[in-house]
Backbone as a printed PyTorch tensor [residue, N CA C, xyz], in Angstrom:
tensor([[[  0.8490,  -1.1800,   0.0000],
         [  0.0000,   0.0000,   0.0000],
         [  0.8910,   1.2380,   0.0000]],

        [[  0.6520,   2.1270,  -0.9500],
         [  1.4280,   3.3540,  -1.0380],
         [  0.5460,   4.5350,  -0.6730]],

        [[  1.0610,   5.3940,   0.1760],
         [  0.3140,   6.6080,   0.4960],
         [  0.8100,   7.7340,  -0.4030]],

        [[  0.0760,   8.8220,  -0.4440],
         [  0.4630,   9.9550,  -1.2730],
         [  1.3060,  10.9050,  -0.4360]],

        [[  2.2750,  11.5430,  -1.0750],
         [  3.1790,  12.4430,  -0.3940],
         [  3.1020,  13.8210,  -1.0240]],

        [[  3.2810,  14.8420,  -0.2180],
         [  3.4310,  16.1930,  -0.7260],
         [  4.9000,  16.5500,  -0.5830]],

        [[  5.5190,  16.9270,  -1.6720],
         [  6.9330,  17.2660,  -1.6560],
         [  7.0580,  18.7770,  -1.6140]],

        [[  7.6820,  19.3350,  -0.5820],
         [  7.8450,  20.7860,  -0.5160],
         [  8.6610,  21.2900,  -1.6980]],

        [[  8.3530,  22.4950,  -2.1540],
         [  9.0770,  23.0400,  -3.3030],
         [ 10.5650,  23.1430,  -3.0130]],

        [[ 10.9360,  23.3710,  -1.7530],
         [ 12.3590,  23.4470,  -1.4150],
         [ 13.0490,  22.1110,  -1.6580]],

        [[ 12.3350,  21.0270,  -1.4470],
         [ 12.9150,  19.7060,  -1.7000],
         [ 13.0660,  19.4620,  -3.1860]],

        [[ 12.1580,  19.9820,  -3.9850],
         [ 12.2590,  19.8290,  -5.4290],
         [ 13.5120,  20.4980,  -5.9600]],

        [[ 13.9560,  21.5530,  -5.2890],
         [ 15.1590,  22.2370,  -5.7460],
         [ 16.3940,  21.3740,  -5.5740]],

        [[ 16.2890,  20.2910,  -4.8280],
         [ 17.4250,  19.3990,  -4.6450],
         [ 17.8130,  18.7040,  -5.9360]],

        [[ 16.9320,  18.6860,  -6.9220],
         [ 17.2930,  18.0860,  -8.2010],
         [ 18.5260,  18.7890,  -8.7590]],

        [[ 18.6310,  20.0780,  -8.4980],
         [ 19.8040,  20.8190,  -8.9410],
         [ 21.0580,  20.4450,  -8.1690]],

        [[ 20.9000,  20.0970,  -6.8880],
         [ 22.0360,  19.6950,  -6.0500],
         [ 22.2610,  18.2130,  -6.1900]],

        [[ 21.2540,  17.5450,  -6.5070],
         [ 20.9330,  16.2500,  -6.9550],
         [ 21.4440,  14.9830,  -6.3670]],

        [[ 20.8100,  13.9910,  -6.8920],
         [ 21.1010,  12.6040,  -6.6190],
         [ 21.7850,  11.9990,  -7.8300]],

        [[ 22.4910,  10.9420,  -7.6280],
         [ 23.0390,  10.1770,  -8.7420],
         [ 22.7080,   8.7210,  -8.5030]],

        [[ 22.3290,   8.0370,  -9.5440],
         [ 22.1250,   6.5980,  -9.4160],
         [ 23.5110,   5.9880,  -9.3800]],

        [[ 23.9020,   5.4200,  -8.2410],
         [ 25.2740,   4.9750,  -8.0310],
         [ 25.6050,   3.7170,  -8.8210]],

        [[ 26.8890,   3.5300,  -8.9930],
         [ 27.4040,   2.2740,  -9.5120],
         [ 27.1380,   2.0070, -10.9800]],

        [[ 25.9690,   1.5080, -11.2970],
         [ 25.6780,   1.0270, -12.6400],
         [ 25.8230,   2.1000, -13.7050]],

        [[ 25.2860,   3.2630, -13.4690],
         [ 25.4740,   4.3840, -14.3830],
         [ 25.1210,   5.6540, -13.6220]],

        [[ 25.6380,   6.7500, -14.0480],
         [ 25.3420,   8.0030, -13.3750],
         [ 24.1750,   8.6740, -14.0510]],

        [[ 23.1940,   9.0470, -13.2570],
         [ 22.0330,   9.7520, -13.7780],
         [ 22.3310,  11.2250, -13.9320]],

        [[ 21.3670,  11.9670, -14.4400],
         [ 21.5810,  13.3730, -14.7230],
         [ 21.4420,  14.2950, -13.5210]],

        [[ 21.1400,  13.7450, -12.3590],
         [ 20.7490,  14.6140, -11.2540],
         [ 21.7940,  14.8250, -10.1690]],

        [[ 23.0060,  14.3430, -10.2990],
         [ 24.0250,  14.6530,  -9.3090],
         [ 24.4940,  13.4670,  -8.5070]],

        [[ 24.7120,  13.6400,  -7.1690],
         [ 25.3050,  12.6000,  -6.3340],
         [ 24.3600,  12.1580,  -5.2270]],

        [[ 24.8370,  11.2340,  -4.4080],
         [ 24.0570,  10.7830,  -3.2640],
         [ 23.9590,  11.9040,  -2.2340]],

        [[ 22.9070,  11.8560,  -1.4330],
         [ 22.6970,  12.8680,  -0.3980],
         [ 22.3610,  12.1950,   0.9250]],

        [[ 22.8160,  12.8200,   2.0050],
         [ 22.5090,  12.3460,   3.3330],
         [ 21.3730,  13.1390,   3.9490]],

        [[ 20.8290,  12.6150,   5.0220],
         [ 19.7160,  13.2530,   5.7200],
         [ 20.0760,  14.6730,   6.1500]],

        [[ 21.2400,  14.8450,   6.7460],
         [ 21.6490,  16.1760,   7.2190],
         [ 21.8160,  17.1620,   6.0730]],

        [[ 22.3750,  16.6920,   4.9480],
         [ 22.5440,  17.5720,   3.7830],
         [ 21.2000,  18.0790,   3.2690]],

        [[ 20.2310,  17.1850,   3.1920],
         [ 18.8980,  17.5750,   2.7230],
         [ 18.2510,  18.5130,   3.7210]],

        [[ 18.4020,  18.2190,   5.0090],
         [ 17.8360,  19.0570,   6.0540],
         [ 18.3800,  20.4860,   5.9650]],

        [[ 19.6810,  20.6070,   5.8200],
         [ 20.3080,  21.9350,   5.7400],
         [ 19.8980,  22.6800,   4.4720]],

        [[ 19.8020,  21.9720,   3.3550],
         [ 19.4680,  22.6060,   2.0750],
         [ 18.0170,  23.0560,   2.0000]],

        [[ 17.1400,  22.4090,   2.7670],
         [ 15.7040,  22.6780,   2.6580],
         [ 15.0840,  23.2990,   3.9050]],

        [[ 15.8450,  23.3930,   4.9910],
         [ 15.3130,  23.8550,   6.2860],
         [ 14.1760,  22.9650,   6.7820]],

        [[ 14.2450,  21.6790,   6.4550],
         [ 13.2820,  20.6880,   6.9430],
         [ 13.9740,  19.9190,   8.0690]],

        [[ 13.2550,  19.6460,   9.1500],
         [ 13.8330,  18.9550,  10.3120],
         [ 14.4370,  17.6090,   9.9000]],

        [[ 15.5520,  17.2550,  10.5390],
         [ 16.2430,  16.0000,  10.2470],
         [ 15.2880,  14.8120,  10.3680]],

        [[ 14.4840,  14.7880,  11.4220],
         [ 13.5550,  13.6680,  11.6140],
         [ 12.5510,  13.5730,  10.4640]],

        [[ 12.1070,  14.7100,   9.9590],
         [ 11.1600,  14.7120,   8.8400],
         [ 11.8060,  14.2130,   7.5590]],

        [[ 13.0580,  14.6060,   7.3320],
         [ 13.7830,  14.1380,   6.1490],
         [ 13.9900,  12.6300,   6.2480]],

        [[ 14.3530,  12.1610,   7.4250],
         [ 14.5570,  10.7250,   7.6320],
         [ 13.2670,   9.9600,   7.3360]],

        [[ 12.1520,  10.4600,   7.8410],
         [ 10.8440,   9.8250,   7.5940],
         [ 10.5180,   9.8230,   6.1070]],

        [[ 10.7560,  10.9530,   5.4450],
         [ 10.4790,  11.0450,   4.0070],
         [ 11.3560,  10.0650,   3.2220]],

        [[ 12.6470,   9.9830,   3.5720],
         [ 13.5330,   9.0340,   2.9060],
         [ 13.0560,   7.6020,   3.1040]],

        [[ 12.6090,   7.2880,   4.3150],
         [ 12.1190,   5.9300,   4.5910],
         [ 10.9130,   5.6040,   3.7210]],

        [[ 10.0070,   6.5490,   3.5990],
         [  8.8150,   6.3380,   2.7670],
         [  9.1790,   6.2580,   1.2860]],

        [[ 10.1510,   7.0750,   0.8660],
         [ 10.6030,   7.0290,  -0.5250],
         [ 11.3000,   5.6990,  -0.8280]],

        [[ 12.0130,   5.1800,   0.1770],
         [ 12.6670,   3.8820,   0.0150],
         [ 11.6230,   2.7710,  -0.1180]],

        [[ 10.5880,   2.8190,   0.7120],
         [  9.4930,   1.8400,   0.6330],
         [  8.7980,   1.8870,  -0.7230]],

        [[  8.7100,   3.0900,  -1.3000],
         [  8.0410,   3.2660,  -2.5900],
         [  8.9650,   2.9300,  -3.7620]],

        [[ 10.2230,   2.5910,  -3.4750],
         [ 11.1580,   2.2260,  -4.5300],
         [ 11.7620,   3.4010,  -5.2720]],

        [[ 11.7470,   4.5840,  -4.6450],
         [ 12.2790,   5.7790,  -5.3020],
         [ 13.7360,   6.0500,  -4.9670]],

        [[ 14.1630,   5.6610,  -3.7690],
         [ 15.5600,   5.8190,  -3.3600],
         [ 16.0460,   4.5270,  -2.7280]],

        [[ 17.3610,   4.3980,  -2.6710],
         [ 17.9710,   3.2620,  -1.9770],
         [ 19.1650,   3.7660,  -1.1830]],

        [[ 19.5080,   3.0240,  -0.1310],
         [ 20.6350,   3.4120,   0.7180],
         [ 21.9480,   2.9900,   0.0930]],

        [[ 22.9140,   3.8890,   0.1990],
         [ 24.3050,   3.6120,  -0.1510],
         [ 25.0770,   4.0470,   1.0730]],

        [[ 25.4810,   3.0880,   1.8920],
         [ 26.0290,   3.3680,   3.2100],
         [ 24.9620,   4.1340,   3.9950]],

        [[ 25.2250,   5.3640,   4.4330],
         [ 24.2180,   6.1200,   5.1840],
         [ 23.5070,   7.1500,   4.3260]],

        [[ 23.8880,   7.2500,   3.0630],
         [ 23.2780,   8.2360,   2.1790],
         [ 22.2370,   7.5750,   1.2870]],

        [[ 21.5300,   8.3830,   0.5260],
         [ 20.4960,   7.8660,  -0.3670],
         [ 20.8090,   8.2500,  -1.8020]],

        [[ 20.3800,   7.4080,  -2.7070],
         [ 20.5170,   7.6660,  -4.1280],
         [ 19.2150,   7.2690,  -4.8190]],

        [[ 18.9060,   7.9190,  -5.8990],
         [ 17.6970,   7.5960,  -6.6240],
         [ 17.8240,   6.2480,  -7.3230]],

        [[ 16.7390,   5.5160,  -7.3320],
         [ 16.6460,   4.3110,  -8.1440],
         [ 16.2920,   4.7690,  -9.5600]],

        [[ 16.3300,   3.8830, -10.5440],
         [ 15.8910,   4.2900, -11.8800],
         [ 14.4670,   4.8610, -11.8710]],

        [[ 13.5800,   4.2490, -11.0890],
         [ 12.2120,   4.7670, -10.9730],
         [ 12.2080,   6.1510, -10.3380]],

        [[ 13.0130,   6.3460,  -9.3100],
         [ 13.1080,   7.6510,  -8.6480],
         [ 13.6370,   8.7220,  -9.5850]],

        [[ 14.6050,   8.3530, -10.4210],
         [ 15.1270,   9.2950, -11.4130],
         [ 14.0350,   9.7080, -12.3800]],

        [[ 13.2550,   8.7330, -12.8330],
         [ 12.1560,   9.0140, -13.7610],
         [ 11.1550,   9.9780, -13.1310]],

        [[ 10.8020,   9.7320, -11.8660],
         [  9.8530,  10.6030, -11.1730],
         [ 10.4410,  12.0020, -10.9900]],

        [[ 11.6970,  12.0890, -10.5760],
         [ 12.3320,  13.3890, -10.3550],
         [ 12.3880,  14.2090, -11.6420]],

        [[ 12.6840,  13.5580, -12.7390],
         [ 12.7680,  14.2790, -14.0200],
         [ 11.4070,  14.7300, -14.5100]],

        [[ 10.3530,  14.1030, -14.0190],
         [  9.0030,  14.4770, -14.4520],
         [  8.4440,  15.6500, -13.6480]],

        [[  9.1350,  16.0610, -12.5610],
         [  8.6430,  17.1660, -11.7280],
         [  8.8630,  18.5070, -12.3900]]])
C-alpha cells in the first residue's frame, strides 16, 4: 500500500544539487545525499527528512548507499518528471 506524499518546493530544488544513481550508471541529477545535507538545504527537520527518505525507500524511489540515499531508476524518472 502506497500513500500519497506532498513534496515541498524546497525539496524539489534538490534536483539541482541532486542525486546520482550509483554504480551502474550516473544519472543526470548529481550525487548521493545524506539526511543532514537535505535538512540543511531545505530547512526541513532531520527527523522529517529521515521519515520522508524511509517512505521514498518503501516506494522504490531511493535506496541506501552506506548512510546516504541515491535515486533508483524509478526515482530518477519521477524526479525528471517534476
